[in-house]
Coordinates of C-alpha atoms and ligand atoms in Angstrom, one line a residue:
M29 CA -174.5 -10.0 159.0
R30 CA -177.4 -11.7 160.7
A31 CA -180.5 -12.7 158.6
T32 CA -183.7 -14.8 158.8
V33 CA -183.3 -18.1 156.9
M34 CA -186.1 -20.5 156.4
Y35 CA -185.2 -24.2 155.6
S36 CA -188.6 -25.8 155.7
A37 CA -192.0 -25.5 157.0
G38 CA -191.8 -24.3 160.7
D39 CA -188.0 -24.1 160.6
V40 CA -186.9 -20.5 160.7
R41 CA -183.4 -19.6 162.0
I42 CA -181.4 -16.5 162.6
E43 CA -177.9 -17.1 161.1
N44 CA -174.8 -15.3 160.0
V45 CA -174.7 -14.8 156.2
P46 CA -172.3 -12.9 154.0
D47 CA -172.9 -9.1 154.0
P48 CA -174.9 -8.0 150.8
Q49 CA -172.6 -6.5 148.2
I50 CA -173.1 -4.3 145.0
I51 CA -173.2 -7.0 142.2
E52 CA -174.6 -5.0 139.3
P53 CA -173.8 -1.3 138.8
T54 CA -177.5 -0.5 139.2
D55 CA -177.7 -2.1 142.7
A56 CA -177.8 -0.4 146.1
V57 CA -177.4 -1.8 149.6
I58 CA -179.7 -0.6 152.4
R59 CA -179.2 -0.9 156.1
V60 CA -182.6 -2.1 157.3
A61 CA -184.3 0.2 159.9
R62 CA -187.6 -1.8 160.0
A63 CA -188.8 -5.0 158.4
C64 CA -191.7 -7.2 159.2
V65 CA -193.3 -10.6 158.7
C66 CA -196.0 -10.9 156.0
G67 CA -199.2 -13.0 156.0
S68 CA -197.8 -14.4 152.7
D69 CA -194.6 -15.6 154.6
L70 CA -196.9 -17.9 156.4
W71 CA -197.6 -20.0 153.2
P72 CA -193.9 -21.2 153.1
Y73 CA -194.0 -21.4 156.9
Q74 CA -196.8 -23.9 156.6
K75 CA -195.8 -25.7 153.4
M76 CA -192.1 -25.2 152.3
E77 CA -190.3 -28.3 151.4
H78 CA -186.8 -28.8 152.9
S79 CA -184.0 -26.6 151.2
E80 CA -180.3 -27.3 151.8
T81 CA -179.4 -23.7 151.3
G82 CA -182.5 -22.1 152.8
R83 CA -184.1 -18.9 151.8
V84 CA -183.4 -15.4 153.3
M85 CA -186.9 -14.2 154.1
G86 CA -188.6 -10.8 154.1
H87 CA -189.9 -8.5 151.3
E88 CA -191.0 -5.4 153.3
A89 CA -188.5 -2.9 154.6
I90 CA -187.5 0.7 155.1
G91 CA -183.9 1.8 155.8
V92 CA -181.0 3.9 154.9
V93 CA -178.9 3.6 151.7
E94 CA -175.5 2.4 152.6
D95 CA -173.9 1.9 149.2
V96 CA -174.8 2.4 145.5
G97 CA -173.4 1.0 142.3
A98 CA -171.8 3.2 139.7
D99 CA -174.8 3.5 137.4
V100 CA -177.3 4.5 140.2
R101 CA -178.4 8.0 139.4
T102 CA -181.3 9.1 141.7
I103 CA -180.7 7.2 144.9
K104 CA -177.7 8.2 147.0
R105 CA -175.9 7.2 150.2
G106 CA -177.8 8.4 153.3
D107 CA -181.3 8.5 151.6
F108 CA -184.0 7.2 153.8
V109 CA -186.0 4.8 151.5
I110 CA -189.1 2.6 151.3
M111 CA -188.4 -0.8 149.6
P112 CA -191.4 -2.1 147.7
F113 CA -191.8 -5.9 147.9
A114 CA -191.0 -6.2 144.2
F115 CA -187.9 -4.6 142.4
S116 CA -188.4 -2.9 139.1
D117 CA -186.5 -0.9 136.6
G118 CA -189.0 2.0 136.5
T119 CA -188.4 2.2 132.7
C120 CA -190.2 -0.6 130.9
T121 CA -193.7 -0.6 129.4
F122 CA -195.3 -2.1 132.5
C123 CA -193.5 0.1 134.8
H124 CA -194.8 3.1 132.7
D125 CA -198.3 1.6 133.1
G126 CA -197.9 1.6 136.8
L127 CA -197.7 -2.2 137.0
Q128 CA -194.1 -2.6 138.4
T129 CA -194.9 -6.1 139.7
S130 CA -194.8 -7.2 136.0
C131 CA -191.6 -5.3 135.2
I132 CA -189.8 -7.2 132.5
H133 CA -186.5 -7.0 134.4
G134 CA -188.1 -7.2 137.8
G135 CA -188.7 -9.8 140.6
F136 CA -189.5 -10.3 144.2
F137 CA -187.4 -10.0 147.4
G138 CA -187.2 -12.9 149.8
T139 CA -186.9 -15.6 147.0
T140 CA -184.2 -18.2 146.4
E141 CA -182.8 -15.7 143.8
V142 CA -182.9 -12.4 145.7
A143 CA -182.3 -12.4 149.5
G144 CA -184.9 -10.8 151.7
A145 CA -185.0 -8.0 154.2
Q146 CA -185.6 -9.7 157.6
A147 CA -181.9 -9.0 158.0
E148 CA -179.5 -6.3 159.0
A149 CA -179.1 -5.3 155.4
V150 CA -180.3 -6.1 151.9
R151 CA -179.1 -5.8 148.3
I152 CA -181.6 -3.8 146.1
P153 CA -181.5 -4.6 142.4
L154 CA -182.4 -1.7 140.0
A155 CA -182.2 0.8 142.9
D156 CA -183.3 3.8 140.9
G157 CA -186.6 2.1 139.7
T158 CA -187.2 0.2 143.0
L159 CA -186.5 2.5 146.0
F160 CA -188.7 5.4 147.0
P161 CA -186.7 8.1 148.8
V162 CA -188.7 9.6 151.6
G163 CA -186.3 12.4 152.3
A164 CA -184.0 12.8 155.3
H165 CA -184.6 10.6 158.5
A166 CA -188.2 10.0 159.2
D167 CA -189.8 10.6 162.4
D168 CA -189.7 7.6 164.7
A169 CA -193.4 7.7 165.3
L170 CA -194.0 7.4 161.5
M171 CA -191.8 4.4 161.0
A172 CA -194.5 1.7 161.3
S173 CA -196.8 3.5 158.9
L174 CA -194.1 4.1 156.3
L175 CA -193.1 0.4 156.5
T176 CA -196.7 -0.5 155.5
L177 CA -196.1 1.3 152.2
S178 CA -193.7 -1.5 151.3
D179 CA -196.6 -3.9 151.1
V180 CA -199.8 -4.1 153.2
M181 CA -201.1 -0.5 152.8
G182 CA -200.3 -0.5 149.1
T183 CA -201.9 -4.0 148.8
G184 CA -205.1 -3.1 150.6
H185 CA -205.3 0.0 148.3
H186 CA -204.7 -2.1 145.2
A187 CA -207.7 -4.3 146.2
A188 CA -209.8 -1.3 146.6
I189 CA -208.8 0.1 143.2
I190 CA -209.4 -3.2 141.4
A191 CA -212.7 -3.6 143.3
R192 CA -213.6 -0.1 141.9
V193 CA -214.2 1.6 145.3
T194 CA -215.4 5.2 144.7
P195 CA -217.3 7.7 146.9
G196 CA -220.7 6.5 148.2
K197 CA -220.0 2.8 147.3
S198 CA -220.7 -0.2 149.6
V199 CA -217.7 -2.3 150.3
A200 CA -216.9 -5.6 151.9
V201 CA -213.5 -6.7 153.0
V202 CA -213.0 -10.5 153.3
G203 CA -210.2 -11.1 155.8
D204 CA -209.2 -9.4 159.0
G205 CA -205.4 -9.7 158.7
A206 CA -203.1 -6.7 158.1
V207 CA -204.0 -6.4 154.5
G208 CA -207.7 -6.6 155.1
L209 CA -207.4 -3.9 157.9
C210 CA -205.4 -1.7 155.4
G211 CA -208.1 -2.4 152.8
V212 CA -210.6 -0.9 155.3
I213 CA -208.3 2.2 155.5
A214 CA -208.1 2.4 151.7
A215 CA -211.9 2.0 151.1
K216 CA -212.6 4.8 153.7
R217 CA -209.9 7.0 152.2
L218 CA -211.6 6.5 148.7
G219 CA -214.9 7.6 150.0
A220 CA -216.8 4.3 150.5
E221 CA -220.0 4.9 152.5
Q222 CA -220.5 1.4 154.0
I223 CA -217.6 -0.8 154.8
I224 CA -218.4 -4.3 156.0
I225 CA -215.4 -6.3 157.4
L226 CA -215.7 -10.2 157.5
G227 CA -213.7 -11.3 160.4
R228 CA -213.9 -12.9 163.8
H229 CA -211.0 -11.8 166.0
A230 CA -212.1 -9.2 168.7
D231 CA -208.8 -7.2 168.5
R232 CA -208.8 -7.0 164.6
I233 CA -212.5 -6.0 164.6
A234 CA -211.8 -3.2 167.1
L235 CA -209.0 -2.0 164.8
A236 CA -211.2 -2.3 161.8
K237 CA -213.9 -0.1 163.4
D238 CA -211.2 2.5 164.3
F239 CA -210.1 2.5 160.6
G240 CA -213.7 3.0 159.4
A241 CA -215.6 -0.3 159.2
T242 CA -219.3 0.4 159.6
D243 CA -220.4 -3.2 159.9
I244 CA -219.0 -6.5 161.2
V245 CA -219.9 -9.9 159.8
S246 CA -218.5 -12.8 161.9
E247 CA -220.4 -15.6 160.2
R248 CA -218.8 -17.8 157.4
G249 CA -219.9 -19.3 154.2
D250 CA -223.7 -19.1 153.4
A251 CA -224.4 -17.4 156.8
A252 CA -221.9 -14.6 155.9
M253 CA -223.5 -14.2 152.5
E254 CA -226.9 -13.9 154.1
R255 CA -225.7 -11.4 156.6
V256 CA -224.1 -9.1 153.9
R257 CA -227.2 -9.3 151.8
E258 CA -229.3 -8.2 154.9
L259 CA -226.9 -5.3 155.5
T260 CA -227.2 -4.1 151.7
G261 CA -230.9 -4.2 151.0
G262 CA -230.7 -7.8 149.7
Y263 CA -228.4 -7.0 146.8
G264 CA -224.7 -7.4 148.0
V265 CA -222.0 -4.8 147.9
H266 CA -220.5 -2.9 144.9
S267 CA -216.9 -3.8 145.8
V268 CA -215.3 -6.8 147.5
L269 CA -211.7 -6.8 148.7
E270 CA -210.6 -10.4 148.9
C271 CA -207.6 -10.5 151.2
V272 CA -207.2 -14.1 152.2
G273 CA -206.5 -16.3 149.2
L274 CA -208.3 -19.5 150.2
E275 CA -211.1 -21.1 148.2
Q276 CA -213.8 -20.4 150.8
A277 CA -212.8 -16.7 151.0
M278 CA -213.0 -16.4 147.2
N279 CA -216.4 -18.1 147.1
T280 CA -217.7 -15.8 149.8
A281 CA -216.2 -12.7 148.0
I282 CA -218.1 -13.5 144.8
S283 CA -221.3 -14.4 146.5
I284 CA -221.5 -11.1 148.3
A285 CA -220.9 -8.9 145.3
R286 CA -224.0 -7.3 143.9
P287 CA -224.7 -7.8 140.2
G288 CA -222.3 -5.7 138.2
G289 CA -220.0 -5.5 141.2
A290 CA -216.3 -6.2 141.3
V291 CA -213.9 -8.3 143.4
G292 CA -210.3 -7.1 143.9
R293 CA -208.3 -10.0 145.1
V294 CA -204.9 -9.6 146.7
G295 CA -204.8 -12.7 148.9
V296 CA -202.1 -15.1 147.4
P297 CA -204.3 -17.8 145.9
Q298 CA -203.7 -21.4 147.2
E299 CA -205.6 -23.0 144.4
Q300 CA -205.0 -23.2 140.6
T301 CA -208.6 -22.2 139.6
I302 CA -210.8 -19.3 140.6
P303 CA -213.9 -20.6 142.4
G304 CA -217.4 -19.1 142.0
S305 CA -217.3 -19.1 138.2
E306 CA -221.0 -19.6 137.7
P307 CA -222.3 -16.9 140.2
A308 CA -219.6 -14.5 138.9
F309 CA -220.8 -15.1 135.4
Y310 CA -224.6 -14.8 135.9
N311 CA -224.1 -11.7 138.1
N312 CA -221.6 -9.9 135.7
V313 CA -219.1 -9.8 138.6
T314 CA -215.7 -8.6 137.6
V315 CA -212.9 -10.5 139.3
G316 CA -209.4 -9.0 139.1
G317 CA -206.3 -8.4 141.1
G318 CA -202.9 -9.8 141.7
P319 CA -199.5 -8.7 143.2
A320 CA -200.0 -4.9 144.0
P321 CA -197.7 -2.5 142.2
V322 CA -197.0 -0.8 145.6
R323 CA -194.2 1.1 144.1
A324 CA -196.9 3.0 142.0
Y325 CA -199.0 3.8 145.0
I326 CA -196.4 5.2 147.4
E327 CA -196.6 8.7 145.8
E328 CA -200.3 8.8 146.4
L329 CA -200.3 7.3 149.9
L330 CA -197.3 8.9 151.4
P331 CA -198.7 12.4 151.9
D332 CA -201.6 11.0 153.9
V333 CA -199.2 9.0 156.0
L334 CA -196.9 11.9 156.7
A335 CA -199.8 14.1 157.6
G336 CA -201.3 11.5 159.9
N337 CA -204.5 11.3 157.9
I338 CA -204.1 7.5 157.9
E339 CA -202.3 5.3 160.4
P340 CA -201.8 1.9 158.8
G341 CA -198.8 1.3 161.2
R342 CA -201.3 0.4 163.8
V343 CA -201.6 -3.0 162.2
F344 CA -198.3 -3.9 164.0
D345 CA -199.0 -5.2 167.4
R346 CA -195.8 -6.7 168.1
T347 CA -192.1 -5.6 167.7
V348 CA -189.2 -8.0 167.9
G349 CA -185.4 -7.9 167.3
L350 CA -184.0 -10.4 164.8
D351 CA -183.7 -13.0 167.5
G352 CA -187.5 -12.8 168.1
V353 CA -188.3 -13.4 164.3
P354 CA -188.8 -17.2 164.6
D355 CA -191.3 -16.7 167.5
G356 CA -192.9 -13.8 165.4
Y357 CA -193.6 -16.3 162.6
R358 CA -195.1 -18.7 165.1
A359 CA -197.2 -15.8 166.7
M360 CA -198.7 -14.7 163.4
N361 CA -199.3 -18.4 162.3
D362 CA -201.2 -18.9 165.6
R363 CA -203.1 -15.7 165.1
E364 CA -201.7 -14.4 168.3
A365 CA -200.3 -11.4 166.5
I366 CA -201.8 -9.5 163.7
K367 CA -198.4 -8.4 162.2
V368 CA -194.9 -8.5 163.5
M369 CA -192.4 -5.6 163.1
V370 CA -188.7 -6.3 163.1
T371 CA -186.0 -3.9 164.3
P372 CA -182.8 -5.6 163.2
Ligands
ZN10 ZN1 -190.0 -2.2 134.4

């Protein structure tokens, strides 16, 4: 089959690789209906050291189950499923706690150990715990939004939950990428009264407004902090969703939280330490977050997607076949595209 293989920073190729097979009796194989390129795929795209064997990329997909191993009980051939970006057994103590990204038998797709989903098909370890069956074939118009439940929508929701968004709260979203935009949807869905997005790309800001953003802050650093304070009676916001992962974004996130507020961070950090320790301490700001257990959130978010109450699929502004994936990476890296969907 054909798959997306990254060999080093900027070197993304579409190649023929062996078809995925059932290896463990708990595996399934799915035929990929839609996959996509993630903002976090841009970190290796910018930094990856050369690898002889390369890495089959992609950790977000929806598709149809093609084959299941002998011990798979709940997933069957022909099921239309959502593949969360992490696989998990669904039975360990962390899965029971709803933190499947810490599953003791789990791991992540698109790594050197487990091949990714920017491909025609993908092997799913621990299929019963990992896959979420949507039912029969989904409506074509819903495909993009269903795909976001494999990562970005669940990740934006996680940021909002960790930042303790509840009805009537003021919220700021740092970052206007696909996750930040989904964070706006999540904040609105959870009843936030004021939603400030920090971003500067006109197309993304327009979408953020459609999703429920009430205020736009295009400044950076201290100027952004001043502006958010002005918009919140001088205090800052109750909840901050940090959806970037860079030091400056984290500093901004902590500086715009009001005393006693919370920062939910889901941007993959590019530093070893959390900046803003001193203001976070003196303002009693809670800082939390990490890889979103999107598997746990599908059940809650899916009905709103199916009913059309939320349309996170609108974050996709470009669709490519597998041959277009290398250019899709480039387009996202150049901020030409918000998020690229792949139809293998
Ligand atoms: Zn587990």
